[in-house]
Coordinates of C-alpha atoms in Angstrom, one line a residue:
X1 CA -1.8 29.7 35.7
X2 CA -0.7 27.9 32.4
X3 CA -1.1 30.5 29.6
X4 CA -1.5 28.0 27.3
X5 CA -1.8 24.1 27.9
X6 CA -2.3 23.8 24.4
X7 CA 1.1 24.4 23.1
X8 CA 2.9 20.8 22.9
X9 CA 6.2 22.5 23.2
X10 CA 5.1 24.0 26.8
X11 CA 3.6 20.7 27.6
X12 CA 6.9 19.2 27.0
X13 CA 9.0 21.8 29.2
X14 CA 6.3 21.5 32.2
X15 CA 6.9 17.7 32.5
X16 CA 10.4 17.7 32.1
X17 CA 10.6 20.7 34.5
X18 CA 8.7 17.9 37.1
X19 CA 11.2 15.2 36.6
X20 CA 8.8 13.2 34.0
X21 CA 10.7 11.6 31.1
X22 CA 9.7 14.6 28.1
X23 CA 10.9 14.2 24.8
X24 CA 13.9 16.3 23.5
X25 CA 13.0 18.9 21.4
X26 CA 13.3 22.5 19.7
X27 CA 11.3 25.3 18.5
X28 CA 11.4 28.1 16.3
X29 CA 10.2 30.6 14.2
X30 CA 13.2 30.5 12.0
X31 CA 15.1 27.9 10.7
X32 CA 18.4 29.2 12.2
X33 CA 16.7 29.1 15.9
X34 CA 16.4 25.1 15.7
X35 CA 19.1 24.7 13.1
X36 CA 21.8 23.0 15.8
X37 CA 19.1 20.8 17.3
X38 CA 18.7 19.3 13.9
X39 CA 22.5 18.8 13.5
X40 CA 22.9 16.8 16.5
X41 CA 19.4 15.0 17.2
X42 CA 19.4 11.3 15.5
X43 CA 16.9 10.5 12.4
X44 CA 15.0 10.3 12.1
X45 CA 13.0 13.5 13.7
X46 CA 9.3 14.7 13.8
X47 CA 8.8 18.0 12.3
X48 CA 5.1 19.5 13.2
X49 CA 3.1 22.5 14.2
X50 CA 3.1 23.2 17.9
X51 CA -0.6 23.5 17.9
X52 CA -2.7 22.1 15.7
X53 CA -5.0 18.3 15.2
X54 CA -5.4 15.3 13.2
X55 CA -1.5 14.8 12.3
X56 CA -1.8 18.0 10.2
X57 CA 1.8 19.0 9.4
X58 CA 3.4 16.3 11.1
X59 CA 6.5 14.8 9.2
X60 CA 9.4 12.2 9.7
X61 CA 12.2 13.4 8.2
X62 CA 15.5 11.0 7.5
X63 CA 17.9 13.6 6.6
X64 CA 18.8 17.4 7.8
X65 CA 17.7 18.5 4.4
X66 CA 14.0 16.7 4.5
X67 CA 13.7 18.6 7.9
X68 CA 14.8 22.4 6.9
X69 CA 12.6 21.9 3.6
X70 CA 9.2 21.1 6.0
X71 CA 10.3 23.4 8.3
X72 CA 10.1 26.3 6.0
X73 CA 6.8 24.8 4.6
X74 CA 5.3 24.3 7.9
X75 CA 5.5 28.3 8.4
X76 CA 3.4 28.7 5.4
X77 CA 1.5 26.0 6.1
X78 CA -2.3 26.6 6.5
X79 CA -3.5 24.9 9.5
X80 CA -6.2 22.4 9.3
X81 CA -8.1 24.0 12.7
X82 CA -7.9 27.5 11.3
X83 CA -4.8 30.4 11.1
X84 CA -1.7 29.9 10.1
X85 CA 2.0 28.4 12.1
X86 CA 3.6 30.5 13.9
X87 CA 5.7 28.1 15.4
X88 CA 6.9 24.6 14.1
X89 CA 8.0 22.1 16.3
X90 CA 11.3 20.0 15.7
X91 CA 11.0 16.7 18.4
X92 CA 13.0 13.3 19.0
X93 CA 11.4 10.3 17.1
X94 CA 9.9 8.4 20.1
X95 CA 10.3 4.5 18.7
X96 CA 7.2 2.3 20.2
X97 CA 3.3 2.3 20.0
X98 CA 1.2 4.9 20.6
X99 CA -1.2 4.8 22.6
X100 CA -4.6 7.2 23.8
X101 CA -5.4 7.8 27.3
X102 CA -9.1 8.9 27.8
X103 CA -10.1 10.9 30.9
X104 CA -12.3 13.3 32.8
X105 CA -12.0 14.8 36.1
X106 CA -13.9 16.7 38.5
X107 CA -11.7 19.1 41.3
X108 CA -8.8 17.3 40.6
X109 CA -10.2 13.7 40.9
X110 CA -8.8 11.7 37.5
X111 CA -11.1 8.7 35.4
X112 CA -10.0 6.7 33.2
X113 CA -12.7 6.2 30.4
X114 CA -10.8 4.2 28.3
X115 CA -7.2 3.1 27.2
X116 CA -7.0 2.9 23.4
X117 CA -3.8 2.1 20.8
X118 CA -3.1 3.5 17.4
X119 CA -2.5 1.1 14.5
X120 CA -0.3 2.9 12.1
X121 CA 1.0 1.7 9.3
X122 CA 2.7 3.0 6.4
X123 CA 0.8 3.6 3.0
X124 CA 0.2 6.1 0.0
X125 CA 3.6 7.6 0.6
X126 CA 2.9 8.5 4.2
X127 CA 4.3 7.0 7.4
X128 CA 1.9 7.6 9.9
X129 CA -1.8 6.7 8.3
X130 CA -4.4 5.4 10.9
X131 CA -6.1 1.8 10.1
X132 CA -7.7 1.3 13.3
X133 CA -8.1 2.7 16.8
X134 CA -8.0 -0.8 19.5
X135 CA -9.3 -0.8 23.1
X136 CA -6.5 -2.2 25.7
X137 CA -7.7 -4.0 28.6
X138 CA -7.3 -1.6 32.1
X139 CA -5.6 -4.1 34.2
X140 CA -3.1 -4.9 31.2
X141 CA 0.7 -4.1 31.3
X142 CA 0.6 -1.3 28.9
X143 CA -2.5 0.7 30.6
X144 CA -0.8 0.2 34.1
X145 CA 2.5 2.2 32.9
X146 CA 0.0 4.5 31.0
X147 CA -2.4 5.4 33.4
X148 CA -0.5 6.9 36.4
X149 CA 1.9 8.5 33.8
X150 CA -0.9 10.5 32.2
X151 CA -2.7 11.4 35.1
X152 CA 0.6 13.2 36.3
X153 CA 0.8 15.5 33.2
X154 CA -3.0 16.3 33.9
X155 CA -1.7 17.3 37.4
X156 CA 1.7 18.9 36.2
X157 CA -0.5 20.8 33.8
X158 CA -3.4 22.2 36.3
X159 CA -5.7 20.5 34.7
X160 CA -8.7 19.8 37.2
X161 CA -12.2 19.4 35.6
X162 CA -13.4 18.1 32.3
X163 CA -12.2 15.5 29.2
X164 CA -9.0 15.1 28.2
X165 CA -7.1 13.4 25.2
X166 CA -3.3 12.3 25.7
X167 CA -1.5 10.4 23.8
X168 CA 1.6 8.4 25.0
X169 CA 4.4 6.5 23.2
X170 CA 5.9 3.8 25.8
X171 CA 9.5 3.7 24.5
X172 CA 12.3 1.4 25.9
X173 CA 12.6 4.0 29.4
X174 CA 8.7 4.0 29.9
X175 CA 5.9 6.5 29.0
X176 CA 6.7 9.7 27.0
X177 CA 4.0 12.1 26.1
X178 CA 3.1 13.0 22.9
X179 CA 0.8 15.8 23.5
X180 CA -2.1 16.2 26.1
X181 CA -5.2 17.5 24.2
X182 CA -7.5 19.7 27.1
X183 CA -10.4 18.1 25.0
X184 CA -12.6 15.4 24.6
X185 CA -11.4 12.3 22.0
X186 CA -12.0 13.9 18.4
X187 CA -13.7 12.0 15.6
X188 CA -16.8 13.3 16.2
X189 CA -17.6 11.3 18.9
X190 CA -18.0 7.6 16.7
X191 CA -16.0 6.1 19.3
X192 CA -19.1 6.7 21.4
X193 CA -21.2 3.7 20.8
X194 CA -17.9 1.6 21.3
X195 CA -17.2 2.7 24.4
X196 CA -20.7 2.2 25.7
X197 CA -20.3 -1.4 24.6
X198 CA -17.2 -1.9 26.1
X199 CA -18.3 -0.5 29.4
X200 CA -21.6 -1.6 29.9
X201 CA -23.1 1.6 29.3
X202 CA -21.2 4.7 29.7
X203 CA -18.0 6.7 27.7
X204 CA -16.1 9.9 28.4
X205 CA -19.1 11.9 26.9
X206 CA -21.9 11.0 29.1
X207 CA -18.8 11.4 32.2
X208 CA -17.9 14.9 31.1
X209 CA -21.8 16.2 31.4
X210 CA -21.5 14.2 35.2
X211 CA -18.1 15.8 36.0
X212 CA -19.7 19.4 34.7
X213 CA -23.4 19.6 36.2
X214 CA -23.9 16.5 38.8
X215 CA -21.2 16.1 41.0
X216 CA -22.9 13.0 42.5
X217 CA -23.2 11.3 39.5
X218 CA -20.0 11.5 38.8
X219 CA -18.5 10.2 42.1
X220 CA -20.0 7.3 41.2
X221 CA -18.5 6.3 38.1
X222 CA -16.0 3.7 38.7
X223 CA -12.1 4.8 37.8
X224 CA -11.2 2.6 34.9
X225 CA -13.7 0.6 32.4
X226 CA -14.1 -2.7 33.3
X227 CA -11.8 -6.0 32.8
X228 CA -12.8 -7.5 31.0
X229 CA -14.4 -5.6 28.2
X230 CA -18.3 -6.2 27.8
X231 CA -17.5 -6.4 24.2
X232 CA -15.3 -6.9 21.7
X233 CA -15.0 -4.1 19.1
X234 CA -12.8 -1.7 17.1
X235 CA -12.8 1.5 15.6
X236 CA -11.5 0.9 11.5
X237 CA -9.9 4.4 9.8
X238 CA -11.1 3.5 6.2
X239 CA -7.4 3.7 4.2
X240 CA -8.2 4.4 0.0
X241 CA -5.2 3.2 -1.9
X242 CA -6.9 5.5 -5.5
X243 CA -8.6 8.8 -5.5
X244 CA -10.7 10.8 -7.6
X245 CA -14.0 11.6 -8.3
X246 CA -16.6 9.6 -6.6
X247 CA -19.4 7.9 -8.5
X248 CA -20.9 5.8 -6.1
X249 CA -19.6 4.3 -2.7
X250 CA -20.8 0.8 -2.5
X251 CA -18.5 0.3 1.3
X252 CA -20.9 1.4 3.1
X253 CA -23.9 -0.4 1.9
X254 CA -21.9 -3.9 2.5
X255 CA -20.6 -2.9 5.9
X256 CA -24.0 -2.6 7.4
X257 CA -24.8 -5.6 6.6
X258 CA -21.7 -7.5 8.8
X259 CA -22.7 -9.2 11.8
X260 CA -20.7 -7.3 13.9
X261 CA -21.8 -3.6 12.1
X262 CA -22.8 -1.0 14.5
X263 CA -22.4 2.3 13.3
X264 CA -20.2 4.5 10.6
X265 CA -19.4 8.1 9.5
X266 CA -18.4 9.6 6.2
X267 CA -18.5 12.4 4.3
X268 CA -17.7 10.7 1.0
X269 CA -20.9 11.0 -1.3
X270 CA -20.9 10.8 -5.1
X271 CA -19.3 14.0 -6.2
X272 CA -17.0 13.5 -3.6
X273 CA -13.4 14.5 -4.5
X274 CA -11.1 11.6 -2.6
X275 CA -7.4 11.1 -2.7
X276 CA -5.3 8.2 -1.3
X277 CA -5.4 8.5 2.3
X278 CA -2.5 10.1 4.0
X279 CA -3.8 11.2 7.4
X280 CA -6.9 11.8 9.5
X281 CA -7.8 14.7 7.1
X282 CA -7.6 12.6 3.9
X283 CA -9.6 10.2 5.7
X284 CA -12.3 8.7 4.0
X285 CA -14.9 7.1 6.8
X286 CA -15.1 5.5 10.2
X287 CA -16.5 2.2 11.0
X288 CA -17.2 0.6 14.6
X289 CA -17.3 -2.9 14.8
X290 CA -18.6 -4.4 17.8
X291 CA -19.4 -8.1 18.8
X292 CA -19.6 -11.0 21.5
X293 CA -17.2 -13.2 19.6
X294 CA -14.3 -12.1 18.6
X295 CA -14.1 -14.6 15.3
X296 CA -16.9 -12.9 14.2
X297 CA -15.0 -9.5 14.5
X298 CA -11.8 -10.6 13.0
X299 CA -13.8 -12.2 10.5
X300 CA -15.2 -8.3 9.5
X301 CA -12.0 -6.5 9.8
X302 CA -10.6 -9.1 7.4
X303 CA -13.7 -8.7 4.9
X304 CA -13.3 -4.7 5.1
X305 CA -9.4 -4.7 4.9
X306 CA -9.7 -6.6 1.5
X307 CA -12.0 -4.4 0.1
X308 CA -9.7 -1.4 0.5
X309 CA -6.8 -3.5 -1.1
X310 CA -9.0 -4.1 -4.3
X311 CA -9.5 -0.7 -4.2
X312 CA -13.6 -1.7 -3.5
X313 CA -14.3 0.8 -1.7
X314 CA -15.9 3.1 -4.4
X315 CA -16.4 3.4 -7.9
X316 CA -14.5 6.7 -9.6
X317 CA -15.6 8.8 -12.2
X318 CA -13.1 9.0 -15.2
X319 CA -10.4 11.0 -13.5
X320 CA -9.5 8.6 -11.5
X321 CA -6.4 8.2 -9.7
X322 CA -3.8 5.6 -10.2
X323 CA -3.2 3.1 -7.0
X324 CA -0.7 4.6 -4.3
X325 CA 1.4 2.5 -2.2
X326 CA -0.4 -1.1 -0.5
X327 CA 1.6 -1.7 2.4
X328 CA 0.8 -5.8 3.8
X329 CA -1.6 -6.4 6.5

């Protein structure tokens, strides 16, 4: 067996080990182990634990010098799921969109739940912060490279029952994996009620109970979501440009109220410390959109997009914190 399917640098090997395009990498506890790596690889490069979650520790860095400064951070670096990094992660920059692939399987049998993409921009400093998670369409170009290409890691990995979570760059020579998470989608499951929309009635967590306890059940779940959608909808990564102590959040109150509101998470209350968001762990609430016309839904992204641009999303205390970086939407 795999000792641990986990590790994103194992991941990597395994694949490339099967003839699967893997991205070029190298690993170390000291600096000195992945020092010649750095030296030839191009810039930019990705500098990140090799097991951790929500882009905790991850880094693009433009220059040798950027990299060997978070490397040594990264191996003091408390991680966000608990313990410390042992091992930090020095990768190729993969140049294209990422994307999620959502599955669950049963004795080796592989179903798509859903094919999502990231929509990352670059704000508050950082170059990877989340706006929004989008579904993409099963039959589309994109989920037909993805699909197949993610479904052979599961197999390359010996992964045969239960939810998984991989994410995929396509870059100019196909599919490259990012990392295969042996786990359902994260976020606490608010994609749940978007998926059910989307589907007609079912998402990966209702299929991972089938694919566990009814075997039946499972067989009969179709092996992609449907095309087209049932709905349209979104999942919007609320992005705060200030920070500081929150007196009120007056967001949340005006979002239920959108036609095309369904459902959002925070844990931003007054009292709340916030600072500018910077990745899924400065994060500062989830909202799931969902409607029949997709006017009505642009229409709502629009309204809430503003509202973090006028820094509207709360009202601060008197520490507050000056504006970051406003990227353009």
């Amino acid at each position: 067996g795999i000792e641990n399917r986990r590790d994103k640098k194992v991941q990597q090997e395994l694949i490339k080990a099967a003839g699967m395009r893997a991205v070029r990498q190298a690993a170390g506890t000291k600096f000195e182990e992945v020092e010649e790596f750095l030296k030839k690889e191009p810039y930019p490069v990705v500098i990140k634990p090799t097991d951790s979650a929500g882009s905790d520790g991850v880094k693009l860095c433009h220059t040798f010098d950027e990299a060997k400064e978070h490397f040594n951070k990264l191996l003091v670096h408390q991680k966000v799921n608990g313990g410390v990094c042992e091992l930090v992660l020095c990768q190729e920059y993969l140049k294209g969109k990422e994307y999620i692939v959502d599955q669950v399987s049963r004795d080796g049998v592989h179903k798509t739940m859903m094919v999502w993409v990231y929509e990352r921009k670059r704000a508050n400093n950082s170059q990877f912060v989340l706006y929004s998670i989008l579904p993409i369409d099963p039959q589309s170009e994109e989920a037909q490279a993805l699909i197949p290409y993610a479904q052979g890691v599961l197999d390359v990995l010996g992964v045969k029952n239960g939810p998984t979570h991989g994410e995929v760059i396509i870059t100019d020579d196909g599919p490259c994996l990012v990392e295969m998470n042996c786990r359902a989608n994260g976020g606490d499951g608010t994609w749940g009620p978007l998926c059910r929309a989307l589907t007609g009635g079912y998402s990966q967590i209702e299929a991972s109970v089938d694919a566990y306890l009814d075997k039946q059940a499972f067989a009969c779940l179709p092996a992609l979501p449907p095309s087209p959608f049932k709905a349209n909808g979104l999942q919007i990564h609320l992005v705060s440009y200030k920070g500081g102590t929150v007196k009120s959040a007056p967001v949340f109150d005006i979002v239920e109220k959108l036609p095309s509101f369904v459902y959002y998470e925070t844990g931003v209350k007054p009292g709340t410390k916030v600072v500018p968001t910077i990745d899924l762990v400065t994060g500062c609430g989830i909202v799931i959109l969902v409607h029949k016309d997709p006017a009505v839904l642009e229409k709502d992204l629009k309204f809430i997009r503003e509202m973090e641009v006028k820094n509207e999303l709360f009202v601060f205390e008197e520490d507050e914190l000056p504006a970051g970086e406003v990227v353009a939407n």
